Amino acid sequence: MSTTAAPVRTGPRPQRVLGRVLRIGLAVVFLAAGLSKLAGAPELVDLFDDIGAGQWLRYLVGVCEVAGAVGLLVPRLTRPAALGLTALMVGATVVNVAVLQVSPLVTVVLALAAGTTAALSPGSRRR
């Protein structure tokens, strides 16, 4: 008669820890960015004037960033929130390059981080 021992868990897997760190870090970044847009920080009002789309876009982006930040912290919403924020950062990258003609480095890094968060989220793999 053979017996098999159940695997012993010694702690959270590195992938899970990385996912949590990314989710929390991104949530803080997007919450701060979204709230500053909604509060009407003067430099952001000027930035959206430079884009030429109007202040309604500043409010829309701010709401999306705050909603995405909250979604990153809710396990069921992590993946869709991360994917939405990735799309938002892809759009911001296009605007930075095509309209504002500034470096897209920050938006590219945020897009990659949000995409990685989506890939590491519990809903992204089968169990």
mmCIF file of N, CA and C in Angstrom:
data_model
loop_
_atom_site.group_PDB
_atom_site.id
_atom_site.type_symbol
_atom_site.label_atom_id
_atom_site.label_comp_id
_atom_site.label_asym_id
_atom_site.label_seq_id
_atom_site.Cartn_x
_atom_site.Cartn_y
_atom_site.Cartn_z
ATOM 1 N N MET A 1 0.844 -1.168 0.000
ATOM 2 C CA MET A 1 0.000 0.000 0.000
ATOM 3 C C MET A 1 0.896 1.239 0.000
ATOM 4 N N SER A 2 0.668 2.112 -0.946
ATOM 5 C CA SER A 2 1.489 3.323 -0.988
ATOM 6 C C SER A 2 0.671 4.511 -0.515
ATOM 7 N N THR A 3 1.361 5.414 0.063
ATOM 8 C CA THR A 3 0.698 6.638 0.527
ATOM 9 C C THR A 3 1.379 7.830 -0.107
ATOM 10 N N THR A 4 0.597 8.796 -0.398
ATOM 11 C CA THR A 4 1.161 10.034 -0.932
ATOM 12 C C THR A 4 0.835 11.158 0.028
ATOM 13 N N ALA A 5 1.830 11.921 0.285
ATOM 14 C CA ALA A 5 1.641 13.042 1.209
ATOM 15 C C ALA A 5 1.137 14.250 0.439
ATOM 16 N N ALA A 6 0.285 14.968 1.078
ATOM 17 C CA ALA A 6 -0.210 16.210 0.479
ATOM 18 C C ALA A 6 0.920 17.227 0.457
ATOM 19 N N PRO A 7 0.982 18.039 -0.576
ATOM 20 C CA PRO A 7 2.034 19.055 -0.615
ATOM 21 C C PRO A 7 1.901 20.009 0.570
ATOM 22 N N VAL A 8 3.030 20.368 1.097
ATOM 23 C CA VAL A 8 3.066 21.271 2.245
ATOM 24 C C VAL A 8 3.299 22.685 1.739
ATOM 25 N N ARG A 9 2.444 23.574 2.140
ATOM 26 C CA ARG A 9 2.616 24.982 1.766
ATOM 27 C C ARG A 9 3.472 25.667 2.812
ATOM 28 N N THR A 10 4.507 26.297 2.355
ATOM 29 C CA THR A 10 5.388 26.998 3.286
ATOM 30 C C THR A 10 5.142 28.493 3.289
ATOM 31 N N GLY A 11 4.343 28.964 2.397
ATOM 32 C CA GLY A 11 4.048 30.392 2.331
ATOM 33 C C GLY A 11 3.485 30.735 0.970
ATOM 34 N N PRO A 12 3.170 31.991 0.764
ATOM 35 C CA PRO A 12 2.601 32.388 -0.528
ATOM 36 C C PRO A 12 3.620 32.234 -1.652
ATOM 37 N N ARG A 13 3.131 31.854 -2.805
ATOM 38 C CA ARG A 13 4.016 31.727 -3.962
ATOM 39 C C ARG A 13 4.499 33.105 -4.383
ATOM 40 N N PRO A 14 5.715 33.166 -4.912
ATOM 41 C CA PRO A 14 6.250 34.473 -5.338
ATOM 42 C C PRO A 14 5.344 35.191 -6.332
ATOM 43 N N GLN A 15 4.701 34.432 -7.208
ATOM 44 C CA GLN A 15 3.805 35.037 -8.199
ATOM 45 C C GLN A 15 2.641 35.737 -7.510
ATOM 46 N N ARG A 16 2.108 35.117 -6.469
ATOM 47 C CA ARG A 16 0.998 35.716 -5.731
ATOM 48 C C ARG A 16 1.438 36.987 -5.009
ATOM 49 N N VAL A 17 2.614 36.918 -4.408
ATOM 50 C CA VAL A 17 3.142 38.085 -3.693
ATOM 51 C C VAL A 17 3.378 39.228 -4.670
ATOM 52 N N LEU A 18 3.981 38.926 -5.815
ATOM 53 C CA LEU A 18 4.218 39.958 -6.827
ATOM 54 C C LEU A 18 2.904 40.565 -7.292
ATOM 55 N N GLY A 19 1.904 39.729 -7.494
ATOM 56 C CA GLY A 19 0.592 40.227 -7.907
ATOM 57 C C GLY A 19 -0.006 41.178 -6.893
ATOM 58 N N ARG A 20 0.094 40.827 -5.621
ATOM 59 C CA ARG A 20 -0.443 41.703 -4.568
ATOM 60 C C ARG A 20 0.300 43.025 -4.511
ATOM 61 N N VAL A 21 1.623 42.952 -4.569
ATOM 62 C CA VAL A 21 2.428 44.180 -4.522
ATOM 63 C C VAL A 21 2.084 45.082 -5.702
ATOM 64 N N LEU A 22 1.988 44.503 -6.892
ATOM 65 C CA LEU A 22 1.623 45.290 -8.077
ATOM 66 C C LEU A 22 0.237 45.904 -7.937
ATOM 67 N N ARG A 23 -0.728 45.108 -7.471
ATOM 68 C CA ARG A 23 -2.096 45.620 -7.325
ATOM 69 C C ARG A 23 -2.148 46.795 -6.366
ATOM 70 N N ILE A 24 -1.523 46.648 -5.219
ATOM 71 C CA ILE A 24 -1.574 47.716 -4.216
ATOM 72 C C ILE A 24 -0.819 48.946 -4.705
ATOM 73 N N GLY A 25 0.366 48.741 -5.260
ATOM 74 C CA GLY A 25 1.150 49.872 -5.765
ATOM 75 C C GLY A 25 0.435 50.628 -6.869
ATOM 76 N N LEU A 26 -0.112 49.882 -7.825
ATOM 77 C CA LEU A 26 -0.845 50.530 -8.916
ATOM 78 C C LEU A 26 -2.102 51.224 -8.414
ATOM 79 N N ALA A 27 -2.771 50.615 -7.458
ATOM 80 C CA ALA A 27 -3.980 51.244 -6.909
ATOM 81 C C ALA A 27 -3.641 52.593 -6.293
ATOM 82 N N VAL A 28 -2.546 52.665 -5.564
ATOM 83 C CA VAL A 28 -2.132 53.936 -4.950
ATOM 84 C C VAL A 28 -1.818 54.967 -6.030
ATOM 85 N N VAL A 29 -1.062 54.557 -7.049
ATOM 86 C CA VAL A 29 -0.679 55.482 -8.128
ATOM 87 C C VAL A 29 -1.913 55.991 -8.872
ATOM 88 N N PHE A 30 -2.799 55.078 -9.272
ATOM 89 C CA PHE A 30 -3.970 55.495 -10.043
ATOM 90 C C PHE A 30 -4.977 56.260 -9.198
ATOM 91 N N LEU A 31 -5.093 55.933 -7.924
ATOM 92 C CA LEU A 31 -5.989 56.690 -7.047
ATOM 93 C C LEU A 31 -5.501 58.130 -6.913
ATOM 94 N N ALA A 32 -4.206 58.297 -6.682
ATOM 95 C CA ALA A 32 -3.649 59.649 -6.558
ATOM 96 C C ALA A 32 -3.804 60.426 -7.864
ATOM 97 N N ALA A 33 -3.515 59.777 -8.982
ATOM 98 C CA ALA A 33 -3.628 60.452 -10.279
ATOM 99 C C ALA A 33 -5.072 60.828 -10.579
ATOM 100 N N GLY A 34 -5.983 59.911 -10.323
ATOM 101 C CA GLY A 34 -7.397 60.175 -10.596
ATOM 102 C C GLY A 34 -7.962 61.275 -9.723
ATOM 103 N N LEU A 35 -7.628 61.234 -8.435
ATOM 104 C CA LEU A 35 -8.136 62.269 -7.526
ATOM 105 C C LEU A 35 -7.582 63.645 -7.872
ATOM 106 N N SER A 36 -6.316 63.702 -8.311
ATOM 107 C CA SER A 36 -5.757 65.010 -8.684
ATOM 108 C C SER A 36 -6.445 65.565 -9.931
ATOM 109 N N LYS A 37 -6.837 64.686 -10.843
ATOM 110 C CA LYS A 37 -7.584 65.144 -12.026
ATOM 111 C C LYS A 37 -8.965 65.644 -11.625
ATOM 112 N N LEU A 38 -9.635 64.899 -10.758
ATOM 113 C CA LEU A 38 -10.979 65.292 -10.327
ATOM 114 C C LEU A 38 -10.961 66.554 -9.475
ATOM 115 N N ALA A 39 -9.878 66.766 -8.731
ATOM 116 C CA ALA A 39 -9.763 67.956 -7.883
ATOM 117 C C ALA A 39 -9.418 69.200 -8.693
ATOM 118 N N GLY A 40 -9.004 69.014 -9.934
ATOM 119 C CA GLY A 40 -8.699 70.161 -10.788
ATOM 120 C C GLY A 40 -7.338 70.770 -10.534
ATOM 121 N N ALA A 41 -6.337 69.928 -10.305
ATOM 122 C CA ALA A 41 -4.972 70.434 -10.132
ATOM 123 C C ALA A 41 -4.623 71.313 -11.336
ATOM 124 N N PRO A 42 -4.134 72.529 -11.082
ATOM 125 C CA PRO A 42 -3.902 73.485 -12.177
ATOM 126 C C PRO A 42 -3.052 72.941 -13.324
ATOM 127 N N GLU A 43 -2.006 72.182 -13.001
ATOM 128 C CA GLU A 43 -1.151 71.659 -14.073
ATOM 129 C C GLU A 43 -1.891 70.641 -14.939
ATOM 130 N N LEU A 44 -2.853 69.945 -14.352
ATOM 131 C CA LEU A 44 -3.632 68.985 -15.135
ATOM 132 C C LEU A 44 -4.711 69.679 -15.962
ATOM 133 N N VAL A 45 -5.262 70.748 -15.433
ATOM 134 C CA VAL A 45 -6.207 71.551 -16.221
ATOM 135 C C VAL A 45 -5.483 72.081 -17.462
ATOM 136 N N ASP A 46 -4.264 72.597 -17.265
ATOM 137 C CA ASP A 46 -3.466 73.094 -18.394
ATOM 138 C C ASP A 46 -3.124 71.970 -19.372
ATOM 139 N N LEU A 47 -2.770 70.807 -18.843
ATOM 140 C CA LEU A 47 -2.410 69.676 -19.692
ATOM 141 C C LEU A 47 -3.576 69.274 -20.592
ATOM 142 N N PHE A 48 -4.767 69.185 -20.024
ATOM 143 C CA PHE A 48 -5.924 68.790 -20.828
ATOM 144 C C PHE A 48 -6.341 69.907 -21.783
ATOM 145 N N ASP A 49 -6.040 71.164 -21.447
ATOM 146 C CA ASP A 49 -6.233 72.253 -22.413
ATOM 147 C C ASP A 49 -5.293 72.064 -23.601
ATOM 148 N N ASP A 50 -4.038 71.686 -23.308
ATOM 149 C CA ASP A 50 -3.056 71.458 -24.372
ATOM 150 C C ASP A 50 -3.473 70.306 -25.289
ATOM 151 N N ILE A 51 -4.114 69.301 -24.723
ATOM 152 C CA ILE A 51 -4.575 68.168 -25.530
ATOM 153 C C ILE A 51 -5.649 68.634 -26.506
ATOM 154 N N GLY A 52 -6.484 69.570 -26.056
ATOM 155 C CA GLY A 52 -7.494 70.146 -26.933
ATOM 156 C C GLY A 52 -8.831 69.423 -26.935
ATOM 157 N N ALA A 53 -8.997 68.455 -26.056
ATOM 158 C CA ALA A 53 -10.253 67.702 -26.038
ATOM 159 C C ALA A 53 -11.258 68.273 -25.054
ATOM 160 N N GLY A 54 -10.860 69.195 -24.230
ATOM 161 C CA GLY A 54 -11.767 69.786 -23.248
ATOM 162 C C GLY A 54 -11.608 69.165 -21.876
ATOM 163 N N GLN A 55 -12.163 69.859 -20.889
ATOM 164 C CA GLN A 55 -12.026 69.408 -19.503
ATOM 165 C C GLN A 55 -12.887 68.189 -19.196
ATOM 166 N N TRP A 56 -13.885 67.913 -20.002
ATOM 167 C CA TRP A 56 -14.696 66.719 -19.785
ATOM 168 C C TRP A 56 -13.817 65.476 -19.824
ATOM 169 N N LEU A 57 -12.774 65.491 -20.669
ATOM 170 C CA LEU A 57 -11.876 64.342 -20.772
ATOM 171 C C LEU A 57 -11.080 64.158 -19.478
ATOM 172 N N ARG A 58 -10.704 65.264 -18.843
ATOM 173 C CA ARG A 58 -9.986 65.192 -17.559
ATOM 174 C C ARG A 58 -10.857 64.499 -16.519
ATOM 175 N N TYR A 59 -12.129 64.877 -16.469
ATOM 176 C CA TYR A 59 -13.042 64.236 -15.516
ATOM 177 C C TYR A 59 -13.240 62.753 -15.845
ATOM 178 N N LEU A 60 -13.411 62.443 -17.120
ATOM 179 C CA LEU A 60 -13.603 61.052 -17.530
ATOM 180 C C LEU A 60 -12.389 60.200 -17.163
ATOM 181 N N VAL A 61 -11.206 60.686 -17.482
ATOM 182 C CA VAL A 61 -9.981 59.947 -17.160
ATOM 183 C C VAL A 61 -9.829 59.812 -15.648
ATOM 184 N N GLY A 62 -10.130 60.878 -14.910
ATOM 185 C CA GLY A 62 -10.047 60.820 -13.449
ATOM 186 C C GLY A 62 -10.976 59.773 -12.866
ATOM 187 N N VAL A 63 -12.207 59.731 -13.350
ATOM 188 C CA VAL A 63 -13.169 58.727 -12.870
ATOM 189 C C VAL A 63 -12.684 57.320 -13.225
ATOM 190 N N CYS A 64 -12.184 57.143 -14.434
ATOM 191 C CA CYS A 64 -11.679 55.825 -14.846
ATOM 192 C C CYS A 64 -10.498 55.392 -13.984
ATOM 193 N N GLU A 65 -9.605 56.330 -13.671
ATOM 194 C CA GLU A 65 -8.453 55.991 -12.839
ATOM 195 C C GLU A 65 -8.868 55.626 -11.414
ATOM 196 N N VAL A 66 -9.784 56.374 -10.837
ATOM 197 C CA VAL A 66 -10.252 56.062 -9.479
ATOM 198 C C VAL A 66 -10.995 54.725 -9.475
ATOM 199 N N ALA A 67 -11.876 54.521 -10.437
ATOM 200 C CA ALA A 67 -12.611 53.250 -10.516
ATOM 201 C C ALA A 67 -11.650 52.082 -10.730
ATOM 202 N N GLY A 68 -10.663 52.280 -11.574
ATOM 203 C CA GLY A 68 -9.665 51.230 -11.800
ATOM 204 C C GLY A 68 -8.862 50.927 -10.553
ATOM 205 N N ALA A 69 -8.507 51.967 -9.805
ATOM 206 C CA ALA A 69 -7.754 51.772 -8.559
ATOM 207 C C ALA A 69 -8.559 50.948 -7.566
ATOM 208 N N VAL A 70 -9.825 51.274 -7.423
ATOM 209 C CA VAL A 70 -10.694 50.510 -6.515
ATOM 210 C C VAL A 70 -10.837 49.073 -7.028
ATOM 211 N N GLY A 71 -11.033 48.933 -8.324
ATOM 212 C CA GLY A 71 -11.180 47.603 -8.911
ATOM 213 C C GLY A 71 -9.961 46.719 -8.714
ATOM 214 N N LEU A 72 -8.775 47.309 -8.718
ATOM 215 C CA LEU A 72 -7.561 46.523 -8.498
ATOM 216 C C LEU A 72 -7.542 45.867 -7.126
ATOM 217 N N LEU A 73 -8.229 46.463 -6.176
ATOM 218 C CA LEU A 73 -8.213 45.958 -4.805
ATOM 219 C C LEU A 73 -9.345 44.975 -4.510
ATOM 220 N N VAL A 74 -10.266 44.812 -5.447
ATOM 221 C CA VAL A 74 -11.382 43.875 -5.283
ATOM 222 C C VAL A 74 -11.064 42.638 -6.126
ATOM 223 N N PRO A 75 -10.825 41.490 -5.482
ATOM 224 C CA PRO A 75 -10.364 40.312 -6.229
ATOM 225 C C PRO A 75 -11.165 39.980 -7.489
ATOM 226 N N ARG A 76 -12.467 40.055 -7.433
ATOM 227 C CA ARG A 76 -13.279 39.742 -8.621
ATOM 228 C C ARG A 76 -13.097 40.754 -9.743
ATOM 229 N N LEU A 77 -12.701 41.952 -9.402
ATOM 230 C CA LEU A 77 -12.584 43.022 -10.395
ATOM 231 C C LEU A 77 -11.147 43.293 -10.825
ATOM 232 N N THR A 78 -10.188 42.607 -10.213
ATOM 233 C CA THR A 78 -8.782 42.901 -10.486
ATOM 234 C C THR A 78 -8.449 42.817 -11.966
ATOM 235 N N ARG A 79 -8.810 41.715 -12.592
ATOM 236 C CA ARG A 79 -8.437 41.539 -13.996
ATOM 237 C C ARG A 79 -9.104 42.565 -14.906
ATOM 238 N N PRO A 80 -10.432 42.747 -14.848
ATOM 239 C CA PRO A 80 -11.020 43.759 -15.735
ATOM 240 C C PRO A 80 -10.512 45.169 -15.440
ATOM 241 N N ALA A 81 -10.266 45.477 -14.165
ATOM 242 C CA ALA A 81 -9.740 46.805 -13.827
ATOM 243 C C ALA A 81 -8.346 46.988 -14.412
ATOM 244 N N ALA A 82 -7.506 45.970 -14.282
ATOM 245 C CA ALA A 82 -6.145 46.058 -14.817
ATOM 246 C C ALA A 82 -6.164 46.180 -16.337
ATOM 247 N N LEU A 83 -7.044 45.446 -16.990
ATOM 248 C CA LEU A 83 -7.145 45.547 -18.451
ATOM 249 C C LEU A 83 -7.651 46.925 -18.872
ATOM 250 N N GLY A 84 -8.622 47.460 -18.138
ATOM 251 C CA GLY A 84 -9.118 48.805 -18.438
ATOM 252 C C GLY A 84 -8.043 49.865 -18.253
ATOM 253 N N LEU A 85 -7.275 49.742 -17.175
ATOM 254 C CA LEU A 85 -6.194 50.704 -16.937
ATOM 255 C C LEU A 85 -5.092 50.557 -17.983
ATOM 256 N N THR A 86 -4.848 49.333 -18.440
ATOM 257 C CA THR A 86 -3.872 49.128 -19.515
ATOM 258 C C THR A 86 -4.324 49.868 -20.772
ATOM 259 N N ALA A 87 -5.590 49.716 -21.130
ATOM 260 C CA ALA A 87 -6.126 50.411 -22.307
ATOM 261 C C ALA A 87 -6.038 51.924 -22.136
ATOM 262 N N LEU A 88 -6.341 52.404 -20.938
ATOM 263 C CA LEU A 88 -6.259 53.838 -20.658
ATOM 264 C C LEU A 88 -4.832 54.348 -20.851
ATOM 265 N N MET A 89 -3.847 53.575 -20.387
ATOM 266 C CA MET A 89 -2.446 53.988 -20.517
ATOM 267 C C MET A 89 -1.949 53.886 -21.957
ATOM 268 N N VAL A 90 -2.484 52.950 -22.723
ATOM 269 C CA VAL A 90 -2.141 52.894 -24.149
ATOM 270 C C VAL A 90 -2.642 54.167 -24.828
ATOM 271 N N GLY A 91 -3.868 54.573 -24.506
ATOM 272 C CA GLY A 91 -4.398 55.832 -25.046
ATOM 273 C C GLY A 91 -3.571 57.028 -24.610
ATOM 274 N N ALA A 92 -3.159 57.048 -23.350
ATOM 275 C CA ALA A 92 -2.335 58.152 -22.849
ATOM 276 C C ALA A 92 -0.982 58.181 -23.551
ATOM 277 N N THR A 93 -0.446 57.010 -23.864
ATOM 278 C CA THR A 93 0.832 56.941 -24.576
ATOM 279 C C THR A 93 0.697 57.549 -25.967
ATOM 280 N N VAL A 94 -0.381 57.217 -26.653
ATOM 281 C CA VAL A 94 -0.620 57.778 -27.990
ATOM 282 C C VAL A 94 -0.735 59.298 -27.911
ATOM 283 N N VAL A 95 -1.478 59.797 -26.931
ATOM 284 C CA VAL A 95 -1.632 61.250 -26.765
ATOM 285 C C VAL A 95 -0.289 61.893 -26.446
ATOM 286 N N ASN A 96 0.495 61.276 -25.570
ATOM 287 C CA ASN A 96 1.803 61.840 -25.222
ATOM 288 C C ASN A 96 2.697 61.979 -26.445
ATOM 289 N N VAL A 97 2.704 60.968 -27.299
ATOM 290 C CA VAL A 97 3.588 60.985 -28.462
ATOM 291 C C VAL A 97 3.018 61.842 -29.590
ATOM 292 N N ALA A 98 1.767 61.613 -29.962
ATOM 293 C CA ALA A 98 1.192 62.251 -31.145
ATOM 294 C C ALA A 98 0.751 63.690 -30.921
ATOM 295 N N VAL A 99 0.213 63.987 -29.747
ATOM 296 C CA VAL A 99 -0.347 65.319 -29.515
ATOM 297 C C VAL A 99 0.610 66.196 -28.718
ATOM 298 N N LEU A 100 1.053 65.693 -27.579
ATOM 299 C CA LEU A 100 1.885 66.510 -26.692
ATOM 300 C C LEU A 100 3.364 66.460 -27.051
ATOM 301 N N GLN A 101 3.759 65.455 -27.814
ATOM 302 C CA GLN A 101 5.147 65.253 -28.223
ATOM 303 C C GLN A 101 6.098 65.238 -27.026
ATOM 304 N N VAL A 102 5.732 64.422 -26.028
ATOM 305 C CA VAL A 102 6.581 64.221 -24.854
ATOM 306 C C VAL A 102 6.884 62.733 -24.729
ATOM 307 N N SER A 103 7.819 62.408 -23.869
ATOM 308 C CA SER A 103 8.222 61.021 -23.674
ATOM 309 C C SER A 103 7.066 60.179 -23.135
ATOM 310 N N PRO A 104 6.873 59.007 -23.711
ATOM 311 C CA PRO A 104 5.808 58.123 -23.234
ATOM 312 C C PRO A 104 6.272 57.161 -22.142
ATOM 313 N N LEU A 105 7.451 57.378 -21.579
ATOM 314 C CA LEU A 105 8.033 56.413 -20.650
ATOM 315 C C LEU A 105 7.112 56.059 -19.488
ATOM 316 N N VAL A 106 6.566 57.055 -18.816
ATOM 317 C CA VAL A 106 5.732 56.788 -17.636
ATOM 318 C C VAL A 106 4.481 56.005 -18.022
ATOM 319 N N THR A 107 3.826 56.406 -19.091
ATOM 320 C CA THR A 107 2.592 55.713 -19.473
ATOM 321 C C THR A 107 2.874 54.297 -19.959
ATOM 322 N N VAL A 108 4.008 54.091 -20.625
ATOM 323 C CA VAL A 108 4.366 52.742 -21.069
ATOM 324 C C VAL A 108 4.632 51.849 -19.858
ATOM 325 N N VAL A 109 5.361 52.365 -18.877
ATOM 326 C CA VAL A 109 5.642 51.581 -17.662
ATOM 327 C C VAL A 109 4.341 51.236 -16.938
ATOM 328 N N LEU A 110 3.441 52.209 -16.809
ATOM 329 C CA LEU A 110 2.163 51.941 -16.144
ATOM 330 C C LEU A 110 1.317 50.941 -16.935
ATOM 331 N N ALA A 111 1.342 51.039 -18.258
ATOM 332 C CA ALA A 111 0.595 50.082 -19.083
ATOM 333 C C ALA A 111 1.147 48.673 -18.901
ATOM 334 N N LEU A 112 2.472 48.547 -18.890
ATOM 335 C CA LEU A 112 3.080 47.228 -18.690
ATOM 336 C C LEU A 112 2.776 46.680 -17.298
ATOM 337 N N ALA A 113 2.827 47.537 -16.292
ATOM 338 C CA ALA A 113 2.530 47.095 -14.923
ATOM 339 C C ALA A 113 1.074 46.659 -14.797
ATOM 340 N N ALA A 114 0.167 47.419 -15.393
ATOM 341 C CA ALA A 114 -1.251 47.051 -15.334
ATOM 342 C C ALA A 114 -1.505 45.758 -16.109
ATOM 343 N N GLY A 115 -0.869 45.604 -17.251
ATOM 344 C CA GLY A 115 -1.014 44.370 -18.021
ATOM 345 C C GLY A 115 -0.467 43.164 -17.278
ATOM 346 N N THR A 116 0.662 43.351 -16.608
ATOM 347 C CA THR A 116 1.237 42.274 -15.796
ATOM 348 C C THR A 116 0.307 41.918 -14.648
ATOM 349 N N THR A 117 -0.300 42.927 -14.047
ATOM 350 C CA THR A 117 -1.260 42.681 -12.967
ATOM 351 C C THR A 117 -2.431 41.853 -13.477
ATOM 352 N N ALA A 118 -2.905 42.168 -14.665
ATOM 353 C CA ALA A 118 -4.003 41.385 -15.246
ATOM 354 C C ALA A 118 -3.572 39.938 -15.460
ATOM 355 N N ALA A 119 -2.353 39.755 -15.945
ATOM 356 C CA ALA A 119 -1.862 38.400 -16.195
ATOM 357 C C ALA A 119 -1.673 37.608 -14.905
ATOM 358 N N LEU A 120 -1.315 38.285 -13.832
ATOM 359 C CA LEU A 120 -1.076 37.609 -12.554
ATOM 360 C C LEU A 120 -2.324 37.489 -11.696
ATOM 361 N N SER A 121 -3.416 38.114 -12.114
ATOM 362 C CA SER A 121 -4.625 38.099 -11.283
ATOM 363 C C SER A 121 -5.232 36.699 -11.254
ATOM 364 N N PRO A 122 -5.894 36.351 -10.157
ATOM 365 C CA PRO A 122 -6.445 35.004 -10.007
ATOM 366 C C PRO A 122 -7.378 34.580 -11.138
ATOM 367 N N GLY A 123 -8.123 35.476 -11.712
ATOM 368 C CA GLY A 123 -9.053 35.121 -12.776
ATOM 369 C C GLY A 123 -8.391 34.863 -14.110
ATOM 370 N N SER A 124 -7.075 35.067 -14.199
ATOM 371 C CA SER A 124 -6.404 34.966 -15.486
ATOM 372 C C SER A 124 -5.881 33.568 -15.786
ATOM 373 N N ARG A 125 -5.999 32.640 -14.849
ATOM 374 C CA ARG A 125 -5.504 31.293 -15.103
ATOM 375 C C ARG A 125 -6.489 30.269 -14.547
ATOM 376 N N ARG A 126 -6.464 29.121 -15.127
ATOM 377 C CA ARG A 126 -7.375 28.058 -14.677
ATOM 378 C C ARG A 126 -6.804 27.381 -13.453
ATOM 379 N N ARG A 127 -7.709 26.923 -12.621
ATOM 380 C CA ARG A 127 -7.275 26.230 -11.398
ATOM 381 C C ARG A 127 -7.567 24.764 -11.502
#
